[in-house]
CSV table of C-alpha atoms and ligand atoms in Angstrom, one decimal:
chain,number,residue,atom,x,y,z
V,1,MET,CA,-121.5,152.3,-182.6
V,2,THR,CA,-120.4,148.7,-181.8
V,3,LYS,CA,-119.1,147.6,-178.4
V,4,ILE,CA,-115.6,145.9,-178.5
V,5,THR,CA,-113.9,144.7,-175.3
V,6,PHE,CA,-110.1,144.4,-175.2
V,7,VAL,CA,-108.4,142.2,-172.6
V,8,GLU,CA,-104.7,142.8,-172.0
V,9,ALA,CA,-102.4,139.9,-171.3
V,10,ASN,CA,-102.4,140.9,-167.6
V,11,GLY,CA,-106.2,140.8,-167.5
V,12,THR,CA,-106.9,144.6,-167.7
V,13,ILE,CA,-110.2,145.2,-169.5
V,14,HIS,CA,-110.9,148.1,-171.9
V,15,GLU,CA,-114.5,148.6,-173.1
V,16,THR,CA,-114.7,150.7,-176.2
V,17,ASP,CA,-117.4,152.0,-178.6
V,18,VAL,CA,-116.3,151.7,-182.1
V,19,GLU,CA,-117.6,153.2,-185.3
V,20,ASN,CA,-118.5,150.6,-187.9
V,21,GLY,CA,-116.0,150.4,-190.7
V,22,THR,CA,-113.0,151.1,-188.5
V,23,SER,CA,-110.5,148.2,-188.0
V,24,VAL,CA,-110.1,146.6,-184.6
V,25,MET,CA,-106.5,147.8,-184.7
V,26,GLU,CA,-107.6,151.5,-185.2
V,27,ALA,CA,-110.2,151.0,-182.4
V,28,ALA,CA,-107.4,149.9,-180.0
V,29,ILE,CA,-105.1,152.8,-181.0
V,30,GLN,CA,-107.9,155.4,-180.8
V,31,ASN,CA,-108.8,154.2,-177.3
V,32,SER,CA,-105.2,154.0,-176.1
V,33,VAL,CA,-105.4,150.3,-175.5
V,34,PRO,CA,-101.8,149.2,-174.9
V,35,GLY,CA,-100.1,146.1,-176.5
V,36,ILE,CA,-100.9,146.8,-180.1
V,37,THR,CA,-98.0,148.4,-181.9
V,38,ALA,CA,-99.3,148.5,-185.5
V,39,GLU,CA,-96.0,149.7,-187.0
V,40,CYS,CA,-97.2,149.6,-190.6
V,41,GLY,CA,-100.4,151.4,-189.8
V,42,GLY,CA,-102.7,148.7,-191.1
V,43,ALA,CA,-100.9,147.7,-194.3
V,44,CYS,CA,-100.8,144.1,-193.3
V,45,THR,CA,-97.0,144.1,-193.5
V,46,CYS,CA,-95.8,144.1,-189.9
V,47,ALA,CA,-97.8,141.7,-187.8
V,48,THR,CA,-97.4,143.9,-184.7
V,49,CYS,CA,-101.2,144.2,-184.4
V,50,HIS,CA,-101.6,140.5,-183.5
V,51,VAL,CA,-104.6,139.6,-181.3
V,52,TYR,CA,-106.6,136.5,-180.3
V,53,VAL,CA,-110.3,136.5,-181.0
V,54,ASP,CA,-112.3,135.2,-178.1
V,55,GLU,CA,-113.4,131.6,-178.8
V,56,LYS,CA,-117.1,132.4,-178.8
V,57,TRP,CA,-116.5,134.9,-181.6
V,58,ARG,CA,-114.1,133.1,-183.8
V,59,GLU,CA,-116.6,131.8,-186.2
V,60,LYS,CA,-118.4,135.1,-186.6
V,61,VAL,CA,-115.2,137.0,-187.1
V,62,GLY,CA,-113.9,134.5,-189.6
V,63,ALA,CA,-110.5,133.2,-190.7
V,64,PRO,CA,-107.6,135.3,-191.9
V,65,SER,CA,-107.0,135.7,-195.7
V,66,ASP,CA,-104.0,134.1,-197.3
V,67,MET,CA,-102.0,137.3,-197.1
V,68,GLU,CA,-102.9,137.7,-193.4
V,69,GLU,CA,-102.0,134.1,-192.7
V,70,ASP,CA,-98.6,134.7,-194.3
V,71,MET,CA,-98.0,137.7,-192.1
V,72,LEU,CA,-99.0,135.8,-189.0
V,73,ASP,CA,-95.7,133.8,-189.6
V,74,PHE,CA,-94.0,137.0,-188.2
V,75,ALA,CA,-96.1,137.0,-185.0
V,76,PHE,CA,-95.3,135.0,-181.9
V,77,GLU,CA,-97.4,132.5,-179.9
V,78,VAL,CA,-99.8,132.1,-182.9
V,79,LYS,CA,-102.9,130.2,-182.0
V,80,PRO,CA,-105.9,129.0,-184.1
V,81,SER,CA,-107.7,132.2,-182.8
V,82,SER,CA,-105.0,134.5,-184.0
V,83,ARG,CA,-105.8,137.4,-186.3
V,84,LEU,CA,-104.1,140.6,-187.3
V,85,SER,CA,-106.4,143.3,-185.8
V,86,CYS,CA,-105.9,145.7,-188.7
V,87,GLN,CA,-107.6,143.2,-191.0
V,88,ILE,CA,-110.8,142.9,-188.9
V,89,LEU,CA,-113.4,145.6,-189.9
V,90,VAL,CA,-116.0,146.3,-187.3
V,91,ASN,CA,-119.7,146.0,-188.2
V,92,ASP,CA,-123.0,145.6,-186.3
V,93,ASP,CA,-122.6,141.9,-186.0
V,94,PHE,CA,-119.6,142.3,-183.8
V,95,ASP,CA,-121.4,144.1,-181.0
V,96,GLY,CA,-119.9,142.7,-177.8
V,97,LEU,CA,-116.8,141.2,-179.5
V,98,VAL,CA,-114.0,140.3,-177.1
V,99,ILE,CA,-110.4,140.6,-178.3
V,100,LYS,CA,-107.4,139.4,-176.3
V,101,ILE,CA,-104.0,141.0,-176.6
V,102,PRO,CA,-100.9,138.8,-176.6
V,103,GLU,CA,-98.1,139.4,-174.1
V,104,GLN,CA,-95.7,140.7,-176.7
V,105,GLN,CA,-95.7,141.9,-180.3
V,106,GLY,CA,-92.0,141.3,-180.7
P,1,MET,CA,-61.5,143.0,-192.0
P,2,SER,CA,-60.7,146.6,-192.2
P,3,ASN,CA,-61.4,148.2,-195.6
P,4,PRO,CA,-59.7,151.3,-196.6
P,5,GLU,CA,-61.4,154.5,-195.3
P,6,ILE,CA,-63.9,156.1,-197.7
P,7,GLN,CA,-63.7,159.8,-198.0
P,8,THR,CA,-66.7,161.9,-199.0
P,9,ASP,CA,-68.4,165.3,-198.4
P,10,VAL,CA,-71.5,163.9,-196.7
P,11,VAL,CA,-72.5,160.7,-195.1
P,12,ILE,CA,-76.3,160.2,-195.0
P,13,ILE,CA,-77.4,157.6,-192.4
P,14,GLY,CA,-80.7,156.1,-193.7
P,15,ALA,CA,-81.9,155.8,-197.3
P,16,GLY,CA,-85.5,156.4,-196.6
P,17,PRO,CA,-87.4,159.0,-198.7
P,18,ILE,CA,-85.8,161.9,-196.8
P,19,GLY,CA,-82.2,160.6,-197.0
P,20,LEU,CA,-82.7,160.1,-200.8
P,21,PHE,CA,-84.1,163.6,-201.4
P,22,ALA,CA,-81.2,165.1,-199.4
P,23,VAL,CA,-78.9,163.7,-202.1
P,24,PHE,CA,-80.7,165.9,-204.6
P,25,GLU,CA,-80.5,169.1,-202.6
P,26,LEU,CA,-76.9,168.5,-201.6
P,27,GLY,CA,-76.0,167.5,-205.2
P,28,LEU,CA,-77.3,170.8,-206.5
P,29,LEU,CA,-74.7,172.4,-204.2
P,30,ASP,CA,-72.0,170.0,-205.5
P,31,LEU,CA,-71.8,167.9,-202.4
P,32,LYS,CA,-71.1,164.2,-202.9
P,33,CYS,CA,-72.9,161.7,-200.7
P,34,HIS,CA,-72.6,158.1,-199.4
P,35,LEU,CA,-75.8,156.6,-197.9
P,36,ILE,CA,-75.9,153.7,-195.5
P,37,ASP,CA,-79.0,151.7,-194.6
P,38,ILE,CA,-79.5,148.5,-192.7
P,39,LEU,CA,-82.2,147.5,-195.2
P,40,ASP,CA,-81.1,145.8,-198.4
P,41,ARG,CA,-82.8,148.5,-200.6
P,42,PRO,CA,-83.7,152.2,-200.6
P,43,GLY,CA,-87.0,153.6,-199.5
P,44,GLY,CA,-87.1,153.2,-195.7
P,45,GLN,CA,-90.7,152.9,-194.3
P,46,CYS,CA,-92.2,153.5,-197.8
P,47,ALA,CA,-90.5,150.4,-199.2
P,48,GLU,CA,-90.5,148.2,-196.2
P,49,LEU,CA,-93.9,148.9,-194.6
P,50,TYR,CA,-96.2,150.1,-197.4
P,51,PRO,CA,-94.7,149.7,-200.9
P,52,GLN,CA,-98.1,149.1,-202.5
P,53,LYS,CA,-100.2,151.5,-200.4
P,54,PRO,CA,-101.2,154.9,-201.8
P,55,ILE,CA,-99.9,158.2,-200.4
P,56,TYR,CA,-102.2,161.1,-201.0
P,57,ASP,CA,-100.2,164.1,-199.7
P,58,ILE,CA,-97.1,164.3,-201.8
P,59,PRO,CA,-97.4,167.8,-203.4
P,60,GLY,CA,-98.1,167.4,-207.1
P,61,PHE,CA,-98.9,163.7,-206.9
P,62,PRO,CA,-102.7,163.2,-206.3
P,63,VAL,CA,-101.7,159.6,-205.5
P,64,ILE,CA,-98.5,157.6,-205.5
P,65,SER,CA,-97.5,154.4,-203.9
P,66,GLY,CA,-94.6,154.0,-201.4
P,67,GLN,CA,-92.6,152.1,-204.0
P,68,GLU,CA,-93.3,154.5,-206.8
P,69,LEU,CA,-92.2,157.4,-204.7
P,70,THR,CA,-89.0,155.5,-203.9
P,71,ASP,CA,-88.4,154.7,-207.5
P,72,ASN,CA,-89.0,158.3,-208.6
P,73,LEU,CA,-86.6,159.6,-205.9
P,74,MET,CA,-83.9,157.1,-207.1
P,75,LYS,CA,-84.4,158.4,-210.6
P,76,GLN,CA,-84.3,162.0,-209.5
P,77,ILE,CA,-81.0,161.7,-207.7
P,78,GLU,CA,-79.3,159.5,-210.3
P,79,PRO,CA,-77.4,162.5,-211.9
P,80,PHE,CA,-75.6,162.9,-208.6
P,81,ASP,CA,-74.3,159.3,-208.5
P,82,PRO,CA,-74.9,158.7,-204.8
P,83,GLN,CA,-73.0,155.7,-203.4
P,84,PHE,CA,-75.2,153.2,-201.5
P,85,HIS,CA,-74.1,150.8,-198.8
P,86,PHE,CA,-77.0,148.5,-197.9
P,87,SER,CA,-77.4,145.9,-195.2
P,88,ARG,CA,-75.1,147.9,-193.0
P,89,MET,CA,-75.8,149.6,-189.7
P,90,ILE,CA,-74.0,152.7,-188.6
P,91,GLU,CA,-72.8,152.2,-185.1
P,92,ASN,CA,-70.6,155.1,-184.3
P,93,ILE,CA,-69.8,158.7,-185.1
P,94,GLU,CA,-66.6,160.3,-183.9
P,95,LYS,CA,-65.3,163.8,-184.4
P,96,THR,CA,-61.6,164.2,-185.3
P,97,GLU,CA,-59.4,167.0,-184.2
P,98,ASP,CA,-59.5,168.7,-187.6
P,99,GLY,CA,-63.3,168.8,-187.5
P,100,ASP,CA,-64.1,165.8,-189.7
P,101,PHE,CA,-66.3,163.0,-188.7
P,102,LEU,CA,-65.4,159.3,-188.7
P,103,VAL,CA,-68.6,157.3,-189.2
P,104,THR,CA,-68.3,153.5,-188.7
P,105,ASP,CA,-70.6,150.7,-189.7
P,106,ASP,CA,-71.1,147.3,-188.2
P,107,GLU,CA,-68.6,145.7,-190.6
P,108,GLY,CA,-65.9,148.1,-189.5
P,109,GLN,CA,-66.0,150.3,-192.7
P,110,VAL,CA,-65.0,153.8,-191.8
P,111,PHE,CA,-66.4,156.8,-193.7
P,112,LYS,CA,-64.5,160.1,-193.3
P,113,CYS,CA,-66.6,163.2,-194.0
P,114,ARG,CA,-67.2,166.8,-193.2
P,115,ILE,CA,-71.0,166.5,-192.7
P,116,VAL,CA,-73.2,163.8,-191.2
P,117,VAL,CA,-76.9,163.8,-192.1
P,118,ILE,CA,-78.9,161.6,-189.9
P,119,ALA,CA,-82.1,160.6,-191.8
P,120,ALA,CA,-82.7,157.5,-189.6
P,121,GLY,CA,-86.5,157.9,-189.6
P,122,GLY,CA,-88.2,155.7,-187.0
P,123,GLY,CA,-84.9,154.0,-186.3
P,124,SER,CA,-83.2,151.1,-188.0
P,125,PHE,CA,-85.1,148.1,-189.2
P,126,GLN,CA,-83.9,145.3,-187.1
P,127,PRO,CA,-84.8,141.6,-186.8
P,128,LYS,CA,-87.6,140.8,-184.5
P,129,ARG,CA,-86.5,139.0,-181.4
P,130,PRO,CA,-88.7,136.1,-180.4
P,131,PRO,CA,-90.2,136.8,-176.9
P,132,VAL,CA,-88.4,133.8,-175.4
P,133,ALA,CA,-87.0,134.1,-171.9
P,134,ASP,CA,-83.2,134.7,-171.8
P,135,ILE,CA,-82.8,134.7,-175.6
P,136,GLU,CA,-80.5,137.7,-175.3
P,137,VAL,CA,-78.0,135.7,-173.3
P,138,PHE,CA,-77.4,133.5,-176.3
P,139,GLU,CA,-77.4,136.3,-178.9
P,140,GLY,CA,-74.1,136.6,-180.8
P,141,SER,CA,-72.8,133.3,-179.6
P,142,SER,CA,-75.5,130.8,-180.4
P,143,VAL,CA,-78.5,132.8,-181.6
P,144,PHE,CA,-78.1,134.8,-184.8
P,145,TYR,CA,-80.6,136.8,-186.9
P,146,ALA,CA,-78.5,136.7,-190.1
P,147,VAL,CA,-75.7,134.6,-191.4
P,148,ARG,CA,-72.5,136.7,-191.8
P,149,ARG,CA,-70.0,133.8,-191.9
P,150,MET,CA,-71.2,130.3,-192.9
P,151,GLU,CA,-68.2,128.8,-191.0
P,152,GLU,CA,-69.9,129.8,-187.7
P,153,PHE,CA,-72.5,127.1,-188.4
P,154,ALA,CA,-70.3,124.3,-189.6
P,155,ASP,CA,-70.6,121.1,-187.6
P,156,HIS,CA,-73.3,122.5,-185.4
P,157,ASP,CA,-76.8,121.4,-184.5
P,158,VAL,CA,-78.7,124.2,-186.4
P,159,VAL,CA,-82.3,125.1,-185.9
P,160,ILE,CA,-83.9,127.7,-188.3
P,161,VAL,CA,-87.3,129.1,-187.5
P,162,GLY,CA,-89.5,130.6,-190.2
P,163,GLY,CA,-91.2,129.9,-193.5
P,164,GLY,CA,-90.0,132.6,-195.9
P,165,ASP,CA,-87.2,132.9,-198.3
P,166,SER,CA,-84.5,133.8,-195.8
P,167,ALA,CA,-85.3,130.7,-193.7
P,168,LEU,CA,-85.5,128.3,-196.6
P,169,ASP,CA,-82.4,129.7,-198.4
P,170,TRP,CA,-80.3,129.3,-195.3
P,171,VAL,CA,-81.6,125.8,-194.7
P,172,LEU,CA,-80.5,124.8,-198.2
P,173,SER,CA,-77.1,126.6,-198.0
P,174,LEU,CA,-76.1,125.5,-194.5
P,175,GLN,CA,-77.5,121.9,-194.6
P,176,PRO,CA,-74.4,120.4,-196.3
P,177,ILE,CA,-72.0,121.7,-193.6
P,178,VAL,CA,-73.9,121.3,-190.4
P,179,ARG,CA,-74.1,118.4,-188.0
P,180,SER,CA,-77.9,118.4,-188.0
P,181,MET,CA,-80.4,120.8,-189.5
P,182,THR,CA,-84.0,121.3,-188.3
P,183,LEU,CA,-86.5,123.7,-189.8
P,184,VAL,CA,-89.3,124.9,-187.5
P,185,HIS,CA,-92.3,126.5,-188.9
P,186,ARG,CA,-95.8,127.0,-187.5
P,187,ARG,CA,-97.7,125.5,-190.4
P,188,ASP,CA,-97.2,123.3,-193.5
P,189,ASN,CA,-97.5,126.3,-195.8
P,190,PHE,CA,-94.4,128.3,-196.8
P,191,ARG,CA,-94.1,131.8,-198.2
P,192,ALA,CA,-90.7,130.9,-199.7
P,193,ALA,CA,-90.2,130.1,-203.4
P,194,PRO,CA,-91.9,126.8,-204.2
P,195,ALA,CA,-88.6,125.5,-205.7
P,196,SER,CA,-86.8,126.0,-202.3
P,197,VAL,CA,-89.6,124.3,-200.5
P,198,GLY,CA,-89.4,121.4,-202.8
P,199,LYS,CA,-85.7,121.0,-202.2
P,200,MET,CA,-86.2,121.2,-198.5
P,201,LYS,CA,-88.9,118.5,-198.5
P,202,ALA,CA,-86.6,116.3,-200.6
P,203,LEU,CA,-83.9,116.6,-198.0
P,204,VAL,CA,-86.4,115.7,-195.3
P,205,ASP,CA,-87.4,112.6,-197.3
P,206,GLN,CA,-83.8,111.6,-197.7
P,207,GLY,CA,-83.4,111.9,-193.9
P,208,LYS,CA,-80.8,114.7,-194.2
P,209,MET,CA,-82.8,117.2,-192.1
P,210,GLN,CA,-86.0,117.4,-190.2
P,211,LEU,CA,-89.0,119.7,-190.4
P,212,ILE,CA,-91.0,120.3,-187.3
P,213,LEU,CA,-94.4,122.1,-187.5
P,214,GLY,CA,-94.5,124.1,-184.3
P,215,GLN,CA,-93.5,127.2,-182.5
P,216,ILE,CA,-90.4,128.2,-180.6
P,217,GLY,CA,-90.6,127.2,-176.9
P,218,GLU,CA,-87.9,127.6,-174.2
P,219,LEU,CA,-84.1,127.8,-174.6
P,220,SER,CA,-81.6,126.2,-172.4
P,221,GLY,CA,-77.8,126.1,-172.3
P,222,GLU,CA,-74.6,126.6,-170.4
P,223,GLY,CA,-73.5,130.3,-170.1
P,224,ALA,CA,-73.9,131.8,-173.5
P,225,ASN,CA,-73.9,128.5,-175.3
P,226,LEU,CA,-77.2,127.1,-176.3
P,227,THR,CA,-77.6,123.3,-175.9
P,228,SER,CA,-81.3,122.5,-176.4
P,229,MET,CA,-84.7,124.0,-177.0
P,230,SER,CA,-88.3,123.1,-176.8
P,231,ILE,CA,-90.7,123.3,-179.7
P,232,LYS,CA,-94.5,123.5,-179.1
P,233,THR,CA,-96.3,121.5,-181.7
P,234,SER,CA,-100.1,121.2,-181.8
P,235,GLU,CA,-99.9,118.0,-179.8
P,236,GLU,CA,-96.9,118.1,-177.5
P,237,GLU,CA,-93.8,120.0,-176.5
P,238,ILE,CA,-90.6,118.4,-177.8
P,239,ASN,CA,-87.0,118.9,-176.9
P,240,ILE,CA,-84.2,119.0,-179.5
P,241,PRO,CA,-80.5,119.6,-179.3
P,242,VAL,CA,-79.4,122.9,-180.8
P,243,THR,CA,-76.1,124.9,-180.7
P,244,ARG,CA,-77.0,127.5,-183.4
P,245,LEU,CA,-80.4,129.1,-183.7
P,246,LEU,CA,-81.5,131.3,-186.5
P,247,PRO,CA,-85.0,132.9,-186.0
P,248,PHE,CA,-86.5,134.7,-189.0
P,249,PHE,CA,-89.5,136.7,-187.9
P,250,GLY,CA,-89.2,139.8,-190.1
P,251,LEU,CA,-88.1,143.3,-189.1
P,252,THR,CA,-89.2,145.9,-186.6
P,253,MET,CA,-88.1,149.5,-186.1
P,254,LYS,CA,-85.8,150.1,-183.2
P,255,LEU,CA,-84.1,153.4,-182.4
P,256,GLY,CA,-80.8,151.5,-182.3
P,257,PRO,CA,-77.4,153.2,-181.9
P,258,VAL,CA,-78.7,156.7,-182.7
P,259,ALA,CA,-79.3,157.2,-179.0
P,260,ASP,CA,-75.6,156.6,-178.2
P,261,TRP,CA,-74.1,159.3,-180.4
P,262,GLY,CA,-74.0,162.0,-177.7
P,263,LEU,CA,-76.6,164.2,-179.4
P,264,GLU,CA,-79.3,166.1,-177.5
P,265,LEU,CA,-82.5,164.1,-177.6
P,266,ASN,CA,-86.1,164.8,-177.0
P,267,ASP,CA,-88.1,161.7,-176.3
P,268,ASN,CA,-85.7,159.6,-178.4
P,269,LEU,CA,-85.7,162.1,-181.3
P,270,ILE,CA,-82.8,164.3,-182.2
P,271,SER,CA,-83.4,168.0,-181.2
P,272,VAL,CA,-82.7,170.4,-184.1
P,273,ASP,CA,-83.2,174.1,-184.9
P,274,THR,CA,-85.6,175.0,-187.7
P,275,GLU,CA,-83.1,177.1,-189.7
P,276,LYS,CA,-80.5,174.5,-190.4
P,277,PHE,CA,-81.9,171.3,-188.9
P,278,GLU,CA,-78.6,170.9,-187.1
P,279,SER,CA,-78.2,168.8,-184.0
P,280,SER,CA,-76.5,169.8,-180.8
P,281,VAL,CA,-73.2,168.9,-182.5
P,282,PRO,CA,-72.3,171.3,-185.3
P,283,GLY,CA,-71.8,169.5,-188.5
P,284,ILE,CA,-74.3,166.7,-187.6
P,285,PHE,CA,-77.7,167.4,-189.1
P,286,ALA,CA,-81.0,165.4,-188.5
P,287,ILE,CA,-83.9,165.4,-191.0
P,288,GLY,CA,-87.1,163.5,-191.5
P,289,ASP,CA,-88.9,161.4,-188.9
P,290,ILE,CA,-85.8,161.2,-186.6
P,291,ASN,CA,-85.7,164.9,-185.6
P,292,HIS,CA,-87.7,167.0,-183.2
P,293,TYR,CA,-88.5,170.7,-183.1
P,294,PRO,CA,-91.6,172.6,-182.0
P,295,GLY,CA,-94.4,172.0,-184.4
P,296,LYS,CA,-92.7,169.0,-186.1
P,297,LEU,CA,-95.0,166.9,-188.4
P,298,LYS,CA,-93.7,163.4,-189.3
P,299,LEU,CA,-94.6,163.9,-193.0
P,300,ILE,CA,-92.6,163.2,-196.1
P,301,LEU,CA,-93.2,166.7,-197.3
P,302,SER,CA,-91.8,168.3,-194.2
P,303,GLY,CA,-88.7,166.1,-194.5
P,304,PHE,CA,-88.1,167.3,-198.0
P,305,HIS,CA,-88.2,170.9,-196.8
P,306,GLU,CA,-85.8,170.1,-194.0
P,307,ALA,CA,-83.4,168.5,-196.6
P,308,ALA,CA,-83.4,171.7,-198.7
P,309,LEU,CA,-82.5,174.0,-195.7
P,310,MET,CA,-80.1,171.6,-194.2
P,311,SER,CA,-78.2,171.5,-197.5
P,312,GLN,CA,-77.6,175.2,-197.5
P,313,ALA,CA,-76.2,175.1,-194.1
P,314,ALA,CA,-74.0,172.1,-194.9
P,315,LYS,CA,-72.6,173.9,-198.0
P,316,LYS,CA,-71.6,176.8,-195.8
P,317,ILE,CA,-69.6,174.5,-193.5
P,318,ILE,CA,-67.8,172.9,-196.4
P,319,ALA,CA,-67.2,176.1,-198.4
P,320,PRO,CA,-67.5,178.9,-196.0
P,321,ASP,CA,-66.1,181.5,-198.4
P,322,GLU,CA,-68.3,180.6,-201.3
P,323,ARG,CA,-71.4,182.7,-201.8
P,324,ILE,CA,-74.4,180.6,-202.5
P,325,ILE,CA,-76.5,182.0,-205.3
P,326,PHE,CA,-80.1,181.1,-205.1
P,327,GLN,CA,-81.3,179.5,-208.3
P,328,TYR,CA,-84.2,177.6,-209.9
P,329,THR,CA,-83.8,174.3,-211.6
P,330,THR,CA,-86.3,175.5,-214.2
P,331,SER,CA,-84.1,178.4,-215.4
P,332,SER,CA,-80.6,178.0,-214.2
P,333,THR,CA,-78.3,176.6,-216.8
P,334,LYS,CA,-75.7,175.8,-214.1
P,335,LEU,CA,-78.1,173.6,-212.2
P,336,GLN,CA,-79.4,172.0,-215.4
P,337,LYS,CA,-75.8,171.0,-216.3
P,338,LYS,CA,-75.5,169.3,-212.9
P,339,LEU,CA,-78.7,167.5,-213.6
P,340,GLY,CA,-77.5,166.4,-217.0
P,341,VAL,CA,-80.3,168.3,-218.8
P,342,LYS,CA,-79.4,168.8,-222.5
X,401,LIG,C1,-98.3,152.8,-193.0
X,401,LIG,C2,-97.7,154.2,-193.2
X,401,LIG,C3,-98.3,155.1,-193.9
X,401,LIG,C4,-97.7,156.4,-194.1
X,401,LIG,N1,-98.4,157.3,-194.9
X,401,LIG,C5,-97.8,158.6,-195.1
X,401,LIG,C6,-98.5,159.5,-195.9
X,401,LIG,O1,-99.6,159.3,-196.4
X,401,LIG,N2,-97.9,160.8,-196.0
X,401,LIG,C7,-96.7,161.1,-195.4
X,401,LIG,O2,-96.2,162.2,-195.6
X,401,LIG,N3,-96.1,160.2,-194.6
X,401,LIG,C8,-96.6,158.9,-194.4
X,401,LIG,N4,-96.0,158.0,-193.6
X,401,LIG,C9,-94.8,158.4,-192.9
X,401,LIG,C10,-93.6,158.4,-193.8
X,401,LIG,O3,-93.4,157.1,-194.3
X,401,LIG,C11,-92.3,158.8,-193.0
X,401,LIG,O4,-92.5,160.2,-192.6
X,401,LIG,C12,-91.1,158.7,-193.9
X,401,LIG,O5,-90.8,157.4,-194.3
X,401,LIG,C13,-89.9,159.3,-193.1
X,401,LIG,O6,-88.8,159.2,-193.9
X,401,LIG,P1,-87.3,159.1,-193.4
X,401,LIG,O7,-86.5,159.0,-194.6
X,401,LIG,O8,-87.2,160.2,-192.4
X,401,LIG,O9,-87.3,157.8,-192.5
X,401,LIG,P2,-87.6,156.2,-192.8
X,401,LIG,O10,-88.5,156.0,-194.0
X,401,LIG,O11,-88.0,155.6,-191.5
X,401,LIG,O12,-86.1,155.7,-193.2
X,401,LIG,C14,-85.1,155.7,-192.3
X,401,LIG,C15,-84.1,154.6,-192.8
X,401,LIG,O13,-82.9,154.7,-191.9
X,401,LIG,C16,-82.4,153.5,-191.7
X,401,LIG,N5,-81.6,153.5,-190.4
X,401,LIG,C17,-81.9,154.0,-189.2
X,401,LIG,N6,-80.9,154.0,-188.4
X,401,LIG,C18,-79.9,153.4,-189.1
X,401,LIG,C19,-78.5,153.1,-188.7
X,401,LIG,N7,-78.0,153.3,-187.5
X,401,LIG,N8,-77.7,152.6,-189.7
X,401,LIG,C20,-78.2,152.3,-190.9
X,401,LIG,N9,-79.5,152.6,-191.3
X,401,LIG,C21,-80.3,153.2,-190.4
X,401,LIG,C22,-83.6,152.6,-191.5
X,401,LIG,O14,-83.4,151.2,-191.7
X,401,LIG,C23,-84.6,153.2,-192.6
X,401,LIG,O15,-84.5,152.5,-193.8
X,401,LIG,C24,-96.5,156.7,-193.4
X,401,LIG,C25,-95.9,155.8,-192.6
X,401,LIG,C26,-96.5,154.5,-192.5
X,401,LIG,C27,-95.8,153.5,-191.7
X,402,LIG,S1,-100.9,147.0,-188.4
X,402,LIG,FE1,-99.2,146.1,-189.4
X,402,LIG,S2,-100.1,144.2,-189.9
X,402,LIG,FE2,-101.7,145.1,-188.9
């Protein structure tokens, strides 16, 4: 199990234990973390699972693929740390990862 | 712009997988259908959200993609010649004194029918609204999510936000008639066809429009009229004049007008019985993801079953004196004739 911390836009913190191989989006849904809609269920076609990766973790988590970067055009308030959470798969290296949730998914 | 009223047996609201299969079941009972969908093509969630993704629980298909399932359904219902009306949203359903329904779309087209089948799924796919304060104040007067009439943009300061084909196509089509054209996109990479991007960049080079790499900021105006907006670039926040704004941020599912049709709802889903899948208004049925009953599963296979039972009930309303004989498509020559089997 890998520890992932979600921080809502209003500052509320959710600590979760996530099984490796699940996506960060699935981790949020399974743990009832609000603010992630995930309308397309992880198909990378809706951009309603937009999150910000904590600065300290950006390099380790890596950059979005081209397809994901294209979908980020449909998200709002996109920053250099923006990712679609359904495209981040949890592994041991992510223990302690901090994910911030935007104010709105649109 | 009132078109002549269209008369048909059944109006199906939503051309997702369940609405499509309903055409088949209704067709076997000789009922003719018109389908209306806000999307520009059939398939609902399967086509819009996961066309390339595999589905593993369609009986008889170990694996099939959302698009393949849609294509197969379209082929399966072809013999019944369903009439499609795409890029239209149904706004209103009204019952007439003689028991028919008048179903009206957002372009004012009226459909007169005996039976309404609501197969609206997770709701209608609607344009995403940027989370900008007060944007709704300007919607319909200065902010639009689609171009219905180009004249509305003539001689205006137009700002289009987005980097896909809709954004670029409208930049190119509207540029010749506007006062000023600005395209705002968050990065210097466009999903749109390279040819359109090339044409847009040429216009920028000729000084005929501007391209700003940034994101939508704040809107300001007088009453419902937009006058200026700010754009956040990586360095600064700039202000530009704008009287017409077109944001293109894709689609999202919203329940939409379904909630206003006077039907009994359960947590925004239409309550139905499990014999006929009829709503609280006789003659209006609801099948697929949009309905609710004890034990409901939002699965395609459940929706198919609902379509079959609903069709029997619909036939009894339209032809109360006719005895429905239960038949198999495998062996009934009558059904095979309807399907065009030779
Ligand atoms: C990622 C993902 C994976 C899935 N995987 C599976 C799976 O493996 N197996 C399975 O069985 N199911 C799966 N589903 C669920 C399945 O897609 C739905 O159950 C199915 O699409 C429901 O079909 P429907 O026809 O009821 O509604 P929808 O597919 O939602 O179609 C409804 C249509 O109605 C239109 N509409 C709504 N209101 C209006 C209006 N007022 N005017 C005009 N048009 C309107 C909408 O635009 C839409 O096109 C999945 C869903 C998703 C998102
Ligand atoms: S869940 Fe739709 S893009 Fe991630």
